[in-house]
Coordinates of C-alpha atoms in Angstrom, one line a residue:
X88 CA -5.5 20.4 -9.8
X89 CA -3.1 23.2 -8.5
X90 CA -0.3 21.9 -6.2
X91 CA -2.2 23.2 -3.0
X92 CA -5.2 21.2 -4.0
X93 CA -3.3 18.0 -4.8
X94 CA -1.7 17.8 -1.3
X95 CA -5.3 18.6 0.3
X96 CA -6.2 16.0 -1.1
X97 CA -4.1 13.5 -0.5
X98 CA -4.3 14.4 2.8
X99 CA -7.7 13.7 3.1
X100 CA -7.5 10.6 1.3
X101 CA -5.0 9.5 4.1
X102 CA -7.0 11.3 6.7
X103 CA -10.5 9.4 6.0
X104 CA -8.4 5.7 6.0
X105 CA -6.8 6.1 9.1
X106 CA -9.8 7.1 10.8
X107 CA -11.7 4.7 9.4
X108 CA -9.2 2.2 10.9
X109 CA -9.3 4.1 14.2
X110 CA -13.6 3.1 13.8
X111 CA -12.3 -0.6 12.5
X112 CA -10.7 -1.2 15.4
X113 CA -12.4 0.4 18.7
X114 CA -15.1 -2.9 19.1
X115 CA -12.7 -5.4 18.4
X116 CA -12.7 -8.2 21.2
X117 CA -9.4 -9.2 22.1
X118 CA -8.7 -12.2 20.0
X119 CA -9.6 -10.4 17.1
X120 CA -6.1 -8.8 17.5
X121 CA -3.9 -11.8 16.5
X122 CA -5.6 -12.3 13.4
X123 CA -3.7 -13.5 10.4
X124 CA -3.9 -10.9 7.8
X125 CA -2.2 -11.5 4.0
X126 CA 0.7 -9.9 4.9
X127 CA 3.4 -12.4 5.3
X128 CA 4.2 -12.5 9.3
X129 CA 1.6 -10.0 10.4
X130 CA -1.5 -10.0 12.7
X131 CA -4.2 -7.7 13.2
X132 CA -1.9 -5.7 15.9
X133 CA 1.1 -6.3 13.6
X134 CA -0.5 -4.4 10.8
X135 CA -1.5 -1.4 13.6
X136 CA 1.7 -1.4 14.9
X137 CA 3.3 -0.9 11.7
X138 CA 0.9 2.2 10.7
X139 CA 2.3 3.8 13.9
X140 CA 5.7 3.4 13.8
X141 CA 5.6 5.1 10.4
X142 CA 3.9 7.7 11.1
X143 CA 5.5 8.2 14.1
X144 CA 9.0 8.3 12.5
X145 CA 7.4 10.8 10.3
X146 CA 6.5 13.1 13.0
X147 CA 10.3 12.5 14.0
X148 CA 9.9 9.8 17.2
X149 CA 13.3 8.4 17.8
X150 CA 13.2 4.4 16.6
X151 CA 12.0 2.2 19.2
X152 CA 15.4 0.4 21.0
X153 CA 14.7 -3.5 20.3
X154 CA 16.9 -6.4 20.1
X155 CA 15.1 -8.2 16.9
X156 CA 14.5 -12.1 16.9
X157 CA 16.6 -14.0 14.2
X158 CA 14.3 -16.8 13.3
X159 CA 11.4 -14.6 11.6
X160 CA 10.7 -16.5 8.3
X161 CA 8.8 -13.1 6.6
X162 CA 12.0 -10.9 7.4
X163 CA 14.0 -11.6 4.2
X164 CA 16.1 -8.7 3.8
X165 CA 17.2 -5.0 5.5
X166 CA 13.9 -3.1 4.0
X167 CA 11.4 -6.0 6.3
X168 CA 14.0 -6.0 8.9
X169 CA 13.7 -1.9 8.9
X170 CA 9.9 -2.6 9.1
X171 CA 9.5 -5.1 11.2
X172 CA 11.3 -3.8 14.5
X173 CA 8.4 -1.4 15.6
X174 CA 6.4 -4.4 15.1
X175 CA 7.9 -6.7 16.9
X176 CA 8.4 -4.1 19.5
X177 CA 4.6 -3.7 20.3
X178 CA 3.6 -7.5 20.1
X179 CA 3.5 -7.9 23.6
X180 CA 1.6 -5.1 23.9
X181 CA -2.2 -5.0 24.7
X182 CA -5.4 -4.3 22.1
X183 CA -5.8 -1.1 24.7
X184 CA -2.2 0.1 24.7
X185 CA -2.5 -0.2 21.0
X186 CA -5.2 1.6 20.1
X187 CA -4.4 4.4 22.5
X188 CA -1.3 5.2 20.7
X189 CA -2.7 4.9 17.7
X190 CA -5.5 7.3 18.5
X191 CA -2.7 9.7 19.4
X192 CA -0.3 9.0 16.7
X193 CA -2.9 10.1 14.6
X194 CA -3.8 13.1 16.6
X195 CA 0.1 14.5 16.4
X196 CA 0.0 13.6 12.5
X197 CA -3.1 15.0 11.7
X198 CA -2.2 18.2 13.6
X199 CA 1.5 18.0 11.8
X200 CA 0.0 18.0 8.4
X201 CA -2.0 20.8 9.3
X202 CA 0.2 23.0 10.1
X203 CA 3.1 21.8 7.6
X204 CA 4.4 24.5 5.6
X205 CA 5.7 22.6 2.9
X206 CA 4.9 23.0 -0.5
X207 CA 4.0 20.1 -3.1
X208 CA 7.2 20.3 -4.7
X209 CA 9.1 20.9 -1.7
X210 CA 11.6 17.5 -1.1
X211 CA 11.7 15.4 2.1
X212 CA 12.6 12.1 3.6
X213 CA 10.7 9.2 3.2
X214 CA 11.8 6.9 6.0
X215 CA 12.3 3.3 4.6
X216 CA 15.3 2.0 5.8
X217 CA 17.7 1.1 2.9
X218 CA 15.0 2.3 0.7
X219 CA 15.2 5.5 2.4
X220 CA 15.3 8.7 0.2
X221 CA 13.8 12.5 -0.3
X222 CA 11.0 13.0 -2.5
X223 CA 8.5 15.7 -3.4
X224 CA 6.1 16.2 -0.3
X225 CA 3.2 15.7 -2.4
X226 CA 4.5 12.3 -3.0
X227 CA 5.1 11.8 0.8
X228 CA 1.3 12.3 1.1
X229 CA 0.7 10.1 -1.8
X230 CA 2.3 7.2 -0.8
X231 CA 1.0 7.5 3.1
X232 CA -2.3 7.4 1.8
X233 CA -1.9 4.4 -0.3
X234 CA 0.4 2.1 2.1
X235 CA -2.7 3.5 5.0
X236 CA -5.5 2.2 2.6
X237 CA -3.9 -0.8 1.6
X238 CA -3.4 -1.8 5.4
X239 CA -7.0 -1.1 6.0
X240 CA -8.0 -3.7 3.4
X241 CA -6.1 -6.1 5.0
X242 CA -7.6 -5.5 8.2
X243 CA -11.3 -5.5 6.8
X244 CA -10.1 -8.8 4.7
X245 CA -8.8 -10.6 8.5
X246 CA -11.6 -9.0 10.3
X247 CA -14.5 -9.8 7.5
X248 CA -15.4 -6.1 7.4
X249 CA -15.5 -4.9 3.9
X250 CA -15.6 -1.4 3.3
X251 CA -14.1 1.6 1.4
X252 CA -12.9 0.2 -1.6
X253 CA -14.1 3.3 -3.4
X254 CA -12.6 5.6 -0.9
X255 CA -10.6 8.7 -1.9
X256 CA -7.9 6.7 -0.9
X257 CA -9.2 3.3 -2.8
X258 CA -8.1 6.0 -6.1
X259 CA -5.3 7.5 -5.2
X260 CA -4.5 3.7 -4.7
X261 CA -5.6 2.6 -8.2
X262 CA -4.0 5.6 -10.0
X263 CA -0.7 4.6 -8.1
X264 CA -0.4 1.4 -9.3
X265 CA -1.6 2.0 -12.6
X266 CA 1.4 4.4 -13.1
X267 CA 3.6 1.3 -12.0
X268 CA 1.9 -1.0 -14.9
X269 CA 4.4 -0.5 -17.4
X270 CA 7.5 -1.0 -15.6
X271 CA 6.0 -4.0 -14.3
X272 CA 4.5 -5.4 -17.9
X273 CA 7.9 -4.7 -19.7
X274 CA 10.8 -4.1 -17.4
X275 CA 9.9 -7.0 -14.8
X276 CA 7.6 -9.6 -16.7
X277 CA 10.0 -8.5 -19.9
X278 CA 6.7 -8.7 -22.3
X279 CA 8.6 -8.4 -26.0
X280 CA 8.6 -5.2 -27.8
X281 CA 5.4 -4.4 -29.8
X282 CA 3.4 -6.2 -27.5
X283 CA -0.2 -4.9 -25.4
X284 CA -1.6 -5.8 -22.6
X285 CA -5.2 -4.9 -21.2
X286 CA -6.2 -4.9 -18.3
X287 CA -9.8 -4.8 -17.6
X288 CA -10.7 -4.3 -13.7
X289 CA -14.3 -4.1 -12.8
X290 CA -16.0 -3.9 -9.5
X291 CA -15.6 -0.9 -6.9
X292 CA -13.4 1.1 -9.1
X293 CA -13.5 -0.3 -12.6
X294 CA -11.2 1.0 -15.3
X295 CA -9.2 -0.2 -18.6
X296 CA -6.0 0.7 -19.3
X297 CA -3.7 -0.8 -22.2
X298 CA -0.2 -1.3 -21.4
X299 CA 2.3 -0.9 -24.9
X300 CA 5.9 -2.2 -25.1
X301 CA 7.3 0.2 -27.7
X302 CA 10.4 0.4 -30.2
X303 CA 13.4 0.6 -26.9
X304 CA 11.3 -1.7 -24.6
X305 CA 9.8 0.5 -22.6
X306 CA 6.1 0.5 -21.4
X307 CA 3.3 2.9 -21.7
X308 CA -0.1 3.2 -20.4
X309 CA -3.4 4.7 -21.7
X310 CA -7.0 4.5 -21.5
X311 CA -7.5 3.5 -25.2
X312 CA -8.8 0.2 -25.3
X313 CA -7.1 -2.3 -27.8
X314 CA -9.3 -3.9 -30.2
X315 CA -6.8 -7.2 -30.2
X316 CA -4.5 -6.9 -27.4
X317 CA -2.2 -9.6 -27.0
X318 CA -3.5 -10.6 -23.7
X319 CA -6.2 -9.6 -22.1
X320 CA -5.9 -9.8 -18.0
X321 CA -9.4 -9.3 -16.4
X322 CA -10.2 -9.3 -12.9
X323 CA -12.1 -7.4 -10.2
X324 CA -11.1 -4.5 -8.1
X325 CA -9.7 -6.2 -5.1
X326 CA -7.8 -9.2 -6.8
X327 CA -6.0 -6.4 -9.1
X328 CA -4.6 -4.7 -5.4
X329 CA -4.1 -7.8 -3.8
X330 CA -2.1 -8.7 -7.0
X331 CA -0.3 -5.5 -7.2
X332 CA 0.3 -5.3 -3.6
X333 CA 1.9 -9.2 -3.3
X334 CA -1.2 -10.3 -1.0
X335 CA -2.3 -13.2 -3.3
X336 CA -0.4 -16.2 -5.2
X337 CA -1.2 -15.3 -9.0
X338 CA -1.5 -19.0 -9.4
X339 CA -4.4 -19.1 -7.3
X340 CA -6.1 -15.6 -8.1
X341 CA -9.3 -15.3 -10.1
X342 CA -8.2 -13.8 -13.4
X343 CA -9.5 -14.7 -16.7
X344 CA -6.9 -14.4 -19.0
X345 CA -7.9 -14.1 -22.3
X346 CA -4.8 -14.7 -25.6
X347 CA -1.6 -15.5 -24.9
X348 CA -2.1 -17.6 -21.6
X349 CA 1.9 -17.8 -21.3
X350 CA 2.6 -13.9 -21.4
X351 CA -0.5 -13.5 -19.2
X352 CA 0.6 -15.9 -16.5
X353 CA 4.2 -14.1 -16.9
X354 CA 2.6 -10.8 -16.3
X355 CA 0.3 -11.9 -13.5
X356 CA 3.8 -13.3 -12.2
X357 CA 5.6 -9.6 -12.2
X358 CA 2.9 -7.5 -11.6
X359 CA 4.1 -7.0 -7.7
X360 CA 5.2 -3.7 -7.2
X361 CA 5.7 -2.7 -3.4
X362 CA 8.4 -4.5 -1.5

């Protein structure tokens, strides 16, 4: 795809998510709201509130003012602290004030995008706190519509709404965390040199790819399939994001691990890759 195409596309990737959140959410009765959703600390409305104050530092809103509690067990370090303070901010707020600014959050973005004159390659800040740094636009849009998707799954997961795991976002998703594989496989898990790893992911969007460790350490990815891999990780669509995306204990997760069960639990163990 050209440049111009890639960050169209993104942006409807990101665009189709976050309305279909904006649908998600409009029935809801009110208890649905505090919800428990796999991300450590976070409700339903936590999980909204998060989605706006991103985007809304992306469209340049100052930071909400908020004196943030001590004692929150999820909020580990400065990158959740960052995160959580437009959180907390809006948990006393109602399912209606919520989804208002949502709906208008999204408006302002939308309409920002549109009329963005940025180019693919052109750099700019993604807001993260400690974390915070400039990258190519494109991969602005990129990363919005994967952190957008992933929050939508764990809003269909607490609300028992499946949907849209083969959304344009849903690959955009899989093709982002794919490229994070081999750092994860042999920089994190530290899988020995001239070792492979398949993983085979079936369901909504099935693929294989085979992660190599070669001569310095370092891990590549293809679509090749290995004949005799060392360890053979297999699991469906939604346990390989959840996995990825640190929403389920790898202990517990339904993967059949075929070879070396020691490197495979190891890997299962690293294979985290947002913070």
């Amino acid at each position: 795809m050209t440049d111009n195409q890639t960050v169209q596309a993104y942006t409807d990737a990101w665009t189709q998510s976050i309305e279909s959140i904006s649908e998600l959410l409009a029935p809801l009765p009110t208890d649905a709201w505090n919800r428990a959703t796999e991300c450590p600390g976070w409700s339903v409305r936590d999980v909204v509130s998060h989605i706006i104050g991103v985007e809304s530092e992306l469209l340049g809103d100052p930071r909400p003012i908020h004196a943030l509690p001590r004692d929150l067990p999820h909020v580990r370090n400065d990158f959740t602290r960052y995160m959580e303070l437009p959180v907390d901010k809006r948990r006393c707020w109602t399912s209606v004030e919520v989804t208002s600014e949502l709906e208008y959050t999204v408006i302002r973005r939308s309409r920002a995008i549109r009329n963005s004159r940025h180019s693919a390659e052109d750099m700019v800040r993604w807001p993260a706190g400690p974390l915070s740094r400039d990258v190519p636009y494109a991969t602005l849009l990129r990363l919005r519509a994967f952190d957008v998707w992933v929050h939508e799954q764990d809003l269909r997961r607490a609300l028992r709404e499946p949907g849209n795991l083969d959304s344009p976002a849903a690959l955009v998703t899989r093709d982002l965390l794919i490229d994070s594989l081999p750092k994860q496989v042999a920089k994190e898990a530290g899988v020995p040199i001239g070792s492979t790893v398949l993983f085979d992911v079936a369901g909504a969007v099935p693929f294989q790819r085979t992660v190599r460790v070669g001569a310095h350490g370092r891990g590549s990815v293809d679509e090749s399939v290995d004949a005799a891999p060392d360890v053979q990780l297999s699991m469906d669509w939604q346990t390989f994001v959840r996995l990825c995306c640190g929403r389920v204990n790898p202990e517990t997760a339904l993967v059949n691990v075929v070879g070396d069960q020691e490197l495979g639990n190891r890997v299962l163990a690293h294979l985290t890759s947002t913070p």
